mmCIF file of C-alpha atoms and ligand atoms in Angstrom:
data_model
loop_
_atom_site.group_PDB
_atom_site.id
_atom_site.type_symbol
_atom_site.label_atom_id
_atom_site.label_comp_id
_atom_site.label_asym_id
_atom_site.label_seq_id
_atom_site.Cartn_x
_atom_site.Cartn_y
_atom_site.Cartn_z
ATOM 1 C CA UNK A 1 0.388 0.247 -0.299
ATOM 2 C CA UNK A 2 2.721 2.438 0.945
ATOM 3 C CA UNK A 3 4.266 1.983 -2.468
ATOM 4 C CA UNK A 4 1.319 2.808 -4.206
ATOM 5 C CA UNK A 5 0.866 5.613 -2.214
ATOM 6 C CA UNK A 6 4.209 7.300 -2.895
ATOM 7 C CA UNK A 7 3.466 6.846 -6.349
ATOM 8 C CA UNK A 8 0.319 8.015 -6.611
ATOM 9 C CA UNK A 9 1.719 10.886 -4.312
ATOM 10 C CA UNK A 10 4.638 11.591 -6.919
ATOM 11 C CA UNK A 11 1.984 11.627 -9.732
ATOM 12 C CA UNK A 12 0.115 14.592 -7.864
ATOM 13 C CA UNK A 13 3.290 16.696 -6.758
ATOM 14 C CA UNK A 14 4.696 16.292 -10.426
ATOM 15 C CA UNK A 15 2.292 19.172 -11.211
ATOM 16 C CA UNK A 16 3.308 21.999 -8.739
ATOM 17 C CA UNK A 17 7.179 20.101 -7.830
ATOM 18 C CA UNK A 18 10.136 18.954 -8.759
ATOM 19 C CA UNK A 19 12.193 16.781 -5.540
ATOM 20 C CA UNK A 20 15.275 17.239 -5.488
ATOM 21 C CA UNK A 21 17.577 14.033 -4.948
ATOM 22 C CA UNK A 22 21.793 13.342 -4.620
ATOM 23 C CA UNK A 23 23.186 9.788 -6.162
ATOM 24 C CA UNK A 24 25.140 8.321 -3.155
ATOM 25 C CA UNK A 25 23.983 11.297 -1.132
ATOM 26 C CA UNK A 26 24.833 10.188 2.817
ATOM 27 C CA UNK A 27 27.357 7.435 1.410
ATOM 28 C CA UNK A 28 30.346 9.871 1.597
ATOM 29 C CA UNK A 29 31.043 12.869 0.079
ATOM 30 C CA UNK A 30 34.350 15.203 -0.950
ATOM 31 C CA UNK A 31 36.202 14.488 1.846
ATOM 32 C CA UNK A 32 34.593 12.047 3.571
ATOM 33 C CA UNK A 33 33.334 8.677 3.533
ATOM 34 C CA UNK A 34 30.565 6.775 6.161
ATOM 35 C CA UNK A 35 28.970 8.124 8.953
ATOM 36 C CA UNK A 36 25.854 8.905 10.531
ATOM 37 C CA UNK A 37 23.481 10.449 7.967
ATOM 38 C CA UNK A 38 26.327 12.927 7.312
ATOM 39 C CA UNK A 39 25.782 14.898 3.720
ATOM 40 C CA UNK A 40 27.978 17.507 1.362
ATOM 41 C CA UNK A 41 24.497 18.430 0.532
ATOM 42 C CA UNK A 42 23.287 19.338 4.433
ATOM 43 C CA UNK A 43 26.305 20.833 5.144
ATOM 44 C CA UNK A 44 25.866 23.224 2.661
ATOM 45 C CA UNK A 45 22.256 23.902 2.577
ATOM 46 C CA UNK A 46 21.051 22.961 6.063
ATOM 47 C CA UNK A 47 18.657 20.603 4.407
ATOM 48 C CA UNK A 48 19.082 16.776 3.018
ATOM 49 C CA UNK A 49 17.971 15.343 -0.378
ATOM 50 C CA UNK A 50 14.611 14.316 -1.289
ATOM 51 C CA UNK A 51 15.335 11.656 -3.075
ATOM 52 C CA UNK A 52 18.543 9.283 -2.200
ATOM 53 C CA UNK A 53 19.908 7.232 -4.894
ATOM 54 C CA UNK A 54 21.826 4.209 -4.780
ATOM 55 C CA UNK A 55 23.557 1.711 -6.550
ATOM 56 C CA UNK A 56 23.172 -2.280 -6.465
ATOM 57 C CA UNK A 57 26.083 -3.173 -8.810
ATOM 58 C CA UNK A 58 27.605 -6.293 -6.942
ATOM 59 C CA UNK A 59 25.000 -6.945 -5.714
ATOM 60 C CA UNK A 60 26.505 -10.844 -5.095
ATOM 61 C CA UNK A 61 29.998 -9.128 -2.652
ATOM 62 C CA UNK A 62 29.478 -7.455 -0.219
ATOM 63 C CA UNK A 63 30.641 -3.958 -1.640
ATOM 64 C CA UNK A 64 29.081 -1.823 -4.619
ATOM 65 C CA UNK A 65 30.667 -1.312 -7.231
ATOM 66 C CA UNK A 66 31.659 2.161 -5.586
ATOM 67 C CA UNK A 67 32.974 0.653 -2.849
ATOM 68 C CA UNK A 68 29.705 1.415 -0.600
ATOM 69 C CA UNK A 69 29.161 -1.513 1.815
ATOM 70 C CA UNK A 70 25.621 -2.738 0.978
ATOM 71 C CA UNK A 71 24.841 -3.102 4.801
ATOM 72 C CA UNK A 72 25.016 0.084 5.242
ATOM 73 C CA UNK A 73 23.168 0.818 2.221
ATOM 74 C CA UNK A 74 20.037 -1.015 4.277
ATOM 75 C CA UNK A 75 20.826 1.584 7.836
ATOM 76 C CA UNK A 76 20.569 3.864 5.400
ATOM 77 C CA UNK A 77 17.424 3.879 3.247
ATOM 78 C CA UNK A 78 15.698 3.020 6.724
ATOM 79 C CA UNK A 79 17.280 5.928 7.786
ATOM 80 C CA UNK A 80 15.795 8.073 4.813
ATOM 81 C CA UNK A 81 12.522 6.104 4.955
ATOM 82 C CA UNK A 82 11.999 6.967 8.376
ATOM 83 C CA UNK A 83 12.587 10.658 7.815
ATOM 84 C CA UNK A 84 10.272 10.956 5.067
ATOM 85 C CA UNK A 85 12.829 10.398 2.006
ATOM 86 C CA UNK A 86 12.499 8.685 -1.323
ATOM 87 C CA UNK A 87 15.271 6.012 -2.049
ATOM 88 C CA UNK A 88 15.765 5.162 -5.792
ATOM 89 C CA UNK A 89 18.158 2.243 -7.101
ATOM 90 C CA UNK A 90 19.775 1.736 -9.690
ATOM 91 C CA UNK A 91 22.032 -1.562 -11.168
ATOM 92 C CA UNK A 92 25.351 -1.160 -13.048
ATOM 93 C CA UNK A 93 25.433 -5.047 -13.199
ATOM 94 C CA UNK A 94 28.389 -7.180 -14.299
ATOM 95 C CA UNK A 95 28.625 -9.208 -17.411
ATOM 96 C CA UNK A 96 27.904 -12.146 -16.777
ATOM 97 C CA UNK A 97 29.368 -14.110 -19.991
ATOM 98 C CA UNK A 98 32.760 -11.989 -19.928
ATOM 99 C CA UNK A 99 33.083 -11.655 -15.674
ATOM 100 C CA UNK A 100 33.645 -7.939 -16.747
ATOM 101 C CA UNK A 101 31.675 -4.677 -14.895
ATOM 102 C CA UNK A 102 28.522 -3.302 -17.095
ATOM 103 C CA UNK A 103 31.083 -0.955 -19.331
ATOM 104 C CA UNK A 104 31.827 -4.298 -20.863
ATOM 105 C CA UNK A 105 29.846 -4.219 -23.770
ATOM 106 C CA UNK A 106 30.291 -8.071 -24.839
ATOM 107 C CA UNK A 107 27.233 -10.159 -25.895
ATOM 108 C CA UNK A 108 25.590 -11.748 -23.032
ATOM 109 C CA UNK A 109 21.578 -10.704 -22.791
ATOM 110 C CA UNK A 110 21.211 -13.730 -25.273
ATOM 111 C CA UNK A 111 22.934 -16.154 -23.075
ATOM 112 C CA UNK A 112 21.148 -15.168 -19.218
ATOM 113 C CA UNK A 113 17.677 -15.320 -21.354
ATOM 114 C CA UNK A 114 16.034 -18.732 -20.261
ATOM 115 C CA UNK A 115 17.272 -20.980 -22.856
ATOM 116 C CA UNK A 116 20.804 -19.298 -22.266
ATOM 117 C CA UNK A 117 23.718 -21.421 -21.166
ATOM 118 C CA UNK A 118 23.416 -18.517 -18.223
ATOM 119 C CA UNK A 119 20.163 -18.001 -17.311
ATOM 120 C CA UNK A 120 20.941 -19.740 -14.053
ATOM 121 C CA UNK A 121 23.697 -17.142 -12.762
ATOM 122 C CA UNK A 122 21.629 -14.875 -13.798
ATOM 123 C CA UNK A 123 18.935 -16.431 -11.907
ATOM 124 C CA UNK A 124 20.737 -16.354 -8.785
ATOM 125 C CA UNK A 125 21.853 -12.486 -9.542
ATOM 126 C CA UNK A 126 18.212 -11.783 -9.149
ATOM 127 C CA UNK A 127 17.797 -13.567 -6.160
ATOM 128 C CA UNK A 128 19.932 -11.197 -4.932
ATOM 129 C CA UNK A 129 18.730 -8.398 -5.798
ATOM 130 C CA UNK A 130 15.249 -9.649 -4.500
ATOM 131 C CA UNK A 131 16.944 -10.369 -1.274
ATOM 132 C CA UNK A 132 18.443 -6.944 -1.168
ATOM 133 C CA UNK A 133 14.515 -4.968 -1.852
ATOM 134 C CA UNK A 134 13.033 -7.888 0.865
ATOM 135 C CA UNK A 135 15.646 -6.944 3.657
ATOM 136 C CA UNK A 136 14.273 -3.144 3.371
ATOM 137 C CA UNK A 137 12.241 -3.357 5.782
ATOM 138 C CA UNK A 138 10.593 -1.258 8.445
ATOM 139 C CA UNK A 139 10.755 -0.966 12.489
ATOM 140 C CA UNK A 140 7.562 -2.427 12.412
ATOM 141 C CA UNK A 141 8.386 -4.824 10.186
ATOM 142 C CA UNK A 142 6.474 -3.601 6.688
ATOM 143 C CA UNK A 143 8.811 -3.044 3.523
ATOM 144 C CA UNK A 144 10.226 0.108 2.263
ATOM 145 C CA UNK A 145 9.256 1.025 -0.935
ATOM 146 C CA UNK A 146 11.979 1.243 -3.714
ATOM 147 C CA UNK A 147 12.027 3.059 -7.203
ATOM 148 C CA UNK A 148 13.902 0.665 -9.134
ATOM 149 C CA UNK A 149 15.827 1.712 -12.277
ATOM 150 C CA UNK A 150 17.686 -0.987 -13.953
ATOM 151 C CA UNK A 151 19.236 -1.728 -16.928
ATOM 152 C CA UNK A 152 19.361 2.312 -17.513
ATOM 153 C CA UNK A 153 21.191 4.156 -20.513
ATOM 154 C CA UNK A 154 19.968 1.425 -22.701
ATOM 155 C CA UNK A 155 19.431 3.592 -26.100
ATOM 156 C CA UNK A 156 23.711 3.959 -25.197
ATOM 157 C CA UNK A 157 26.027 1.471 -26.299
ATOM 158 C CA UNK A 158 28.300 1.443 -23.770
ATOM 159 C CA UNK A 159 26.476 -0.926 -21.459
ATOM 160 C CA UNK A 160 26.093 -4.528 -22.188
ATOM 161 C CA UNK A 161 22.682 -4.296 -22.512
ATOM 162 C CA UNK A 162 22.867 -1.166 -24.998
ATOM 163 C CA UNK A 163 21.246 -0.646 -28.017
ATOM 164 C CA UNK A 164 24.976 -2.129 -29.682
ATOM 165 C CA UNK A 165 24.910 -5.132 -27.662
ATOM 166 C CA UNK A 166 21.403 -6.480 -27.507
ATOM 167 C CA UNK A 167 17.927 -5.890 -30.134
ATOM 168 C CA UNK A 168 14.993 -3.864 -29.241
ATOM 169 C CA UNK A 169 13.242 -7.377 -28.916
ATOM 170 C CA UNK A 170 16.413 -8.746 -26.479
ATOM 171 C CA UNK A 171 16.489 -5.490 -24.244
ATOM 172 C CA UNK A 172 12.203 -5.685 -23.748
ATOM 173 C CA UNK A 173 13.075 -9.353 -23.098
ATOM 174 C CA UNK A 174 15.552 -8.437 -20.093
ATOM 175 C CA UNK A 175 12.946 -6.453 -18.733
ATOM 176 C CA UNK A 176 10.225 -8.275 -18.757
ATOM 177 C CA UNK A 177 11.975 -11.393 -17.081
ATOM 178 C CA UNK A 178 13.675 -9.228 -14.348
ATOM 179 C CA UNK A 179 10.086 -7.794 -13.904
ATOM 180 C CA UNK A 180 8.096 -10.846 -14.104
ATOM 181 C CA UNK A 181 11.200 -12.896 -11.559
ATOM 182 C CA UNK A 182 11.677 -10.314 -8.799
ATOM 183 C CA UNK A 183 7.498 -9.779 -8.593
ATOM 184 C CA UNK A 184 6.120 -13.121 -9.252
ATOM 185 C CA UNK A 185 8.801 -15.293 -8.340
ATOM 186 C CA UNK A 186 10.583 -13.730 -5.309
ATOM 187 C CA UNK A 187 7.266 -11.688 -3.928
ATOM 188 C CA UNK A 188 8.970 -8.572 -4.400
ATOM 189 C CA UNK A 189 6.321 -6.104 -3.449
ATOM 190 C CA UNK A 190 7.629 -2.311 -2.778
ATOM 191 C CA UNK A 191 9.596 -1.756 -5.925
ATOM 192 C CA UNK A 192 8.140 0.540 -8.547
ATOM 193 C CA UNK A 193 10.257 0.204 -11.959
ATOM 194 C CA UNK A 194 12.163 3.307 -14.166
ATOM 195 C CA UNK A 195 12.436 3.300 -17.669
ATOM 196 C CA UNK A 196 15.406 5.703 -18.247
ATOM 197 C CA UNK A 197 17.644 6.139 -21.706
ATOM 198 C CA UNK A 198 20.167 7.996 -22.137
ATOM 199 C CA UNK A 199 19.370 11.719 -24.376
ATOM 200 C CA UNK A 200 17.098 10.950 -27.186
ATOM 201 C CA UNK A 201 15.490 12.692 -30.504
ATOM 202 C CA UNK A 202 11.813 11.932 -29.869
ATOM 203 C CA UNK A 203 9.177 9.807 -29.065
ATOM 204 C CA UNK A 204 9.970 6.941 -31.196
ATOM 205 C CA UNK A 205 13.459 6.745 -30.217
ATOM 206 C CA UNK A 206 12.350 7.308 -26.295
ATOM 207 C CA UNK A 207 10.018 4.525 -26.742
ATOM 208 C CA UNK A 208 12.556 2.314 -28.869
ATOM 209 C CA UNK A 209 13.436 -0.361 -26.480
ATOM 210 C CA UNK A 210 9.638 0.045 -23.980
ATOM 211 C CA UNK A 211 8.487 -3.442 -22.790
ATOM 212 C CA UNK A 212 5.244 -2.066 -22.193
ATOM 213 C CA UNK A 213 2.947 -0.321 -19.484
ATOM 214 C CA UNK A 214 2.394 -3.068 -17.275
ATOM 215 C CA UNK A 215 6.457 -3.664 -16.689
ATOM 216 C CA UNK A 216 6.801 0.614 -16.181
ATOM 217 C CA UNK A 217 6.087 3.234 -13.438
ATOM 218 C CA UNK A 218 8.115 5.861 -14.273
ATOM 219 C CA UNK A 219 9.429 7.637 -17.183
ATOM 220 C CA UNK A 220 12.544 9.072 -16.780
ATOM 221 C CA UNK A 221 15.530 10.094 -18.979
ATOM 222 C CA UNK A 222 19.662 10.842 -17.971
ATOM 223 C CA UNK A 223 20.401 13.982 -19.627
ATOM 224 C CA UNK A 224 23.756 16.344 -18.616
ATOM 225 C CA UNK A 225 24.377 17.917 -22.045
ATOM 226 C CA UNK A 226 21.337 19.806 -22.870
ATOM 227 C CA UNK A 227 20.671 21.394 -19.455
ATOM 228 C CA UNK A 228 24.138 22.267 -19.555
ATOM 229 C CA UNK A 229 24.058 25.663 -21.213
ATOM 230 C CA UNK A 230 21.337 27.839 -22.447
ATOM 231 C CA UNK A 231 22.502 27.174 -25.975
ATOM 232 C CA UNK A 232 20.668 23.574 -25.690
ATOM 233 C CA UNK A 233 17.720 24.623 -23.787
ATOM 234 C CA UNK A 234 15.521 23.550 -26.512
ATOM 235 C CA UNK A 235 16.324 20.107 -26.853
ATOM 236 C CA UNK A 236 16.255 20.213 -23.233
ATOM 237 C CA UNK A 237 12.074 21.337 -23.190
ATOM 238 C CA UNK A 238 11.228 18.553 -26.054
ATOM 239 C CA UNK A 239 12.398 16.497 -24.273
ATOM 240 C CA UNK A 240 10.555 16.921 -21.144
ATOM 241 C CA UNK A 241 7.479 17.810 -23.625
ATOM 242 C CA UNK A 242 7.840 14.000 -24.847
ATOM 243 C CA UNK A 243 8.303 12.760 -21.301
ATOM 244 C CA UNK A 244 5.480 14.458 -20.413
ATOM 245 C CA UNK A 245 3.159 14.253 -23.126
ATOM 246 C CA UNK A 246 3.601 9.907 -22.689
ATOM 247 C CA UNK A 247 3.955 10.325 -19.058
ATOM 248 C CA UNK A 248 -0.329 11.405 -19.361
ATOM 249 C CA UNK A 249 -1.134 8.995 -22.186
ATOM 250 C CA UNK A 250 0.501 6.449 -19.910
ATOM 251 C CA UNK A 251 -0.460 7.233 -16.386
ATOM 252 C CA UNK A 252 3.037 7.734 -15.610
ATOM 253 C CA UNK A 253 5.533 9.847 -13.625
ATOM 254 C CA UNK A 254 8.209 11.434 -15.171
ATOM 255 C CA UNK A 255 11.261 12.222 -13.778
ATOM 256 C CA UNK A 256 15.013 13.541 -14.749
ATOM 257 C CA UNK A 257 16.676 10.373 -13.698
ATOM 258 C CA UNK A 258 20.238 11.403 -13.904
ATOM 259 C CA UNK A 259 21.591 15.487 -14.719
ATOM 260 C CA UNK A 260 24.516 17.097 -13.493
ATOM 261 C CA UNK A 261 27.149 19.824 -14.504
ATOM 262 C CA UNK A 262 30.133 17.718 -13.353
ATOM 263 C CA UNK A 263 32.696 20.028 -11.151
ATOM 264 C CA UNK A 264 30.144 22.804 -11.555
ATOM 265 C CA UNK A 265 32.551 25.460 -12.590
ATOM 266 C CA UNK A 266 29.710 27.463 -13.821
ATOM 267 C CA UNK A 267 28.720 28.182 -10.705
ATOM 268 C CA UNK A 268 25.497 29.734 -10.920
ATOM 269 C CA UNK A 269 24.662 26.259 -13.038
ATOM 270 C CA UNK A 270 21.898 25.000 -11.124
ATOM 271 C CA UNK A 271 19.867 28.449 -10.956
ATOM 272 C CA UNK A 272 20.079 29.943 -14.514
ATOM 273 C CA UNK A 273 20.713 26.343 -16.325
ATOM 274 C CA UNK A 274 18.712 23.570 -14.019
ATOM 275 C CA UNK A 275 16.654 25.648 -13.015
ATOM 276 C CA UNK A 276 15.987 28.489 -15.877
ATOM 277 C CA UNK A 277 15.177 24.982 -17.851
ATOM 278 C CA UNK A 278 12.564 23.596 -16.063
ATOM 279 C CA UNK A 279 10.767 27.481 -15.721
ATOM 280 C CA UNK A 280 11.296 27.543 -19.277
ATOM 281 C CA UNK A 281 8.891 24.577 -19.901
ATOM 282 C CA UNK A 282 5.288 25.050 -19.828
ATOM 283 C CA UNK A 283 3.318 24.717 -16.423
ATOM 284 C CA UNK A 284 1.597 21.216 -17.410
ATOM 285 C CA UNK A 285 5.645 20.116 -17.963
ATOM 286 C CA UNK A 286 6.383 19.036 -14.522
ATOM 287 C CA UNK A 287 8.624 15.453 -13.658
ATOM 288 C CA UNK A 288 8.539 14.820 -10.238
ATOM 289 C CA UNK A 289 11.839 14.148 -9.833
ATOM 290 C CA UNK A 290 15.623 14.396 -10.640
ATOM 291 C CA UNK A 291 18.824 13.918 -9.465
ATOM 292 C CA UNK A 292 22.061 14.943 -9.779
ATOM 293 C CA UNK A 293 25.199 11.917 -9.524
ATOM 294 C CA UNK A 294 27.381 11.223 -7.048
ATOM 295 C CA UNK A 295 30.108 13.390 -4.701
ATOM 296 C CA UNK A 296 32.958 10.531 -5.537
ATOM 297 C CA UNK A 297 36.577 13.588 -5.908
ATOM 298 C CA UNK A 298 37.519 16.990 -6.316
ATOM 299 C CA UNK A 299 37.204 16.627 -10.708
ATOM 300 C CA UNK A 300 33.945 14.311 -10.527
ATOM 301 C CA UNK A 301 30.847 15.240 -8.057
ATOM 302 C CA UNK A 302 27.683 17.180 -8.984
ATOM 303 C CA UNK A 303 26.763 18.544 -5.856
ATOM 304 C CA UNK A 304 28.601 21.763 -4.066
ATOM 305 C CA UNK A 305 30.169 20.918 -0.854
ATOM 306 C CA UNK A 306 31.143 23.115 1.705
ATOM 307 C CA UNK A 307 33.381 26.195 0.531
ATOM 308 C CA UNK A 308 32.521 25.321 -2.744
ATOM 309 C CA UNK A 309 31.922 28.515 -5.003
ATOM 310 C CA UNK A 310 28.568 27.489 -6.625
ATOM 311 C CA UNK A 311 26.904 27.094 -2.630
ATOM 312 C CA UNK A 312 24.724 30.804 -2.497
ATOM 313 C CA UNK A 313 23.776 29.618 -5.816
ATOM 314 C CA UNK A 314 22.694 26.306 -4.963
ATOM 315 C CA UNK A 315 20.738 27.513 -1.534
ATOM 316 C CA UNK A 316 18.933 29.785 -3.925
ATOM 317 C CA UNK A 317 18.212 26.847 -5.805
ATOM 318 C CA UNK A 318 16.813 25.216 -3.211
ATOM 319 C CA UNK A 319 14.691 28.217 -1.955
ATOM 320 C CA UNK A 320 12.538 28.017 -5.084
ATOM 321 C CA UNK A 321 9.122 27.279 -4.195
ATOM 322 C CA UNK A 322 8.643 24.352 -7.123
ATOM 323 C CA UNK A 323 12.143 22.412 -5.751
ATOM 324 C CA UNK A 324 11.751 20.192 -2.459
ATOM 325 C CA UNK A 325 14.284 19.077 -0.569
ATOM 326 C CA UNK A 326 13.689 16.628 2.470
ATOM 327 C CA UNK A 327 12.043 19.021 4.688
ATOM 328 C CA UNK A 328 9.445 19.793 2.573
ATOM 329 C CA UNK A 329 7.823 16.753 1.813
ATOM 330 C CA UNK A 330 4.983 15.874 2.620
ATOM 331 C CA UNK A 331 4.539 12.287 4.158
ATOM 332 C CA UNK A 332 4.867 10.707 0.623
ATOM 333 C CA UNK A 333 3.441 6.697 1.993
ATOM 334 C CA UNK A 334 0.135 7.794 3.337
ATOM 335 C CA UNK A 335 -2.720 7.666 1.239
ATOM 336 C CA UNK A 336 -3.693 11.392 1.036
ATOM 337 C CA UNK A 337 -0.612 14.524 1.408
ATOM 338 C CA UNK A 338 -1.519 17.778 2.344
ATOM 339 C CA UNK A 339 1.517 20.138 -0.071
ATOM 340 C CA UNK A 340 3.307 22.647 2.108
ATOM 341 C CA UNK A 341 5.849 23.810 -0.640
ATOM 342 C CA UNK A 342 3.905 25.799 -3.958
HETATM 343 C C1 BMA B 401 29.799 6.280 -13.090
HETATM 344 C C2 BMA B 401 31.214 7.465 -12.484
HETATM 345 C C3 BMA B 401 31.745 6.261 -11.974
HETATM 346 C C4 BMA B 401 30.894 5.481 -10.952
HETATM 347 C C5 BMA B 401 29.457 4.550 -11.828
HETATM 348 C C6 BMA B 401 28.282 3.630 -10.588
HETATM 349 O O1 BMA B 401 29.028 7.641 -13.449
HETATM 350 O O2 BMA B 401 30.586 7.674 -11.459
HETATM 351 O O3 BMA B 401 32.514 6.283 -11.437
HETATM 352 O O4 BMA B 401 30.972 3.741 -10.968
HETATM 353 O O5 BMA B 401 29.079 5.929 -12.066
HETATM 354 O O6 BMA B 401 28.230 4.632 -9.669
#
């Protein structure tokens, strides 16, 4: 029930607000790692993101691909839920044919599907994924709602599930198989699915690998380029328009599943490019949330940290009536919400 409430509430909030998210927000930041709900975003702005992104790549080991221990991830996911935030999980899974990473594009999708020589191995991975979701539980023993975003940026060619490593039909089969295996075989009932392309050229391109309405809840896309400068704003707006149109038609929720300006060397990027771009979209073109990528190290971060030249601009962005951080959220897991910030 709470998972359905989350979905309905995000759909409602999307009409007026956009929730801010950050990948690995409390796992590490610039100059620190781990701890008790530490966050660069909090240190800069006095508030946490509303959305917390995670990655379960290397799910069969003790740490994820970016060295976040799964035991801590589960603890933080619960803490996010307790504080009223929202968890979304991506999956940079390994290539089972080669033992390589997600970026190893050797053909593997045909081998992991039923009938393929690696189907058993893939099922074992899905068992681990299911166990992880099923172990995300509240104090009272209920399941914590999670937005799952597997096999993302699939219209690019850099992942083993990308457009040069498997056909559209194979991709759709992979999605449906994963969905059904988790829900039907493993009893996962706390997960919403987010279909998340890379940059796209239009409806047809966006939907080229769409598995079908019954397997998808969120229509997302990852976009780092068109939102970088005003020069490409129209491209960004055209994409929002497509997402919005499809979300309306299919009764789904739109999202900007990954974005950001690496290192934020343009110190007013948050207000001028990102917020400016979002505000330039017609009022009905609202997406529910956006998520900036991780604060890994000084040359690879997407949120400001204390002392960062873009800190003040980020605070202005946070204060905008459209943008929601954690403390702005109504109870997203209730069946009725009262929107606070409008
Ligand atoms: C990429 C980079 C990598 C990281 C991967 C998964 O964009 O941040 O360093 O391993 O995402 O989080």
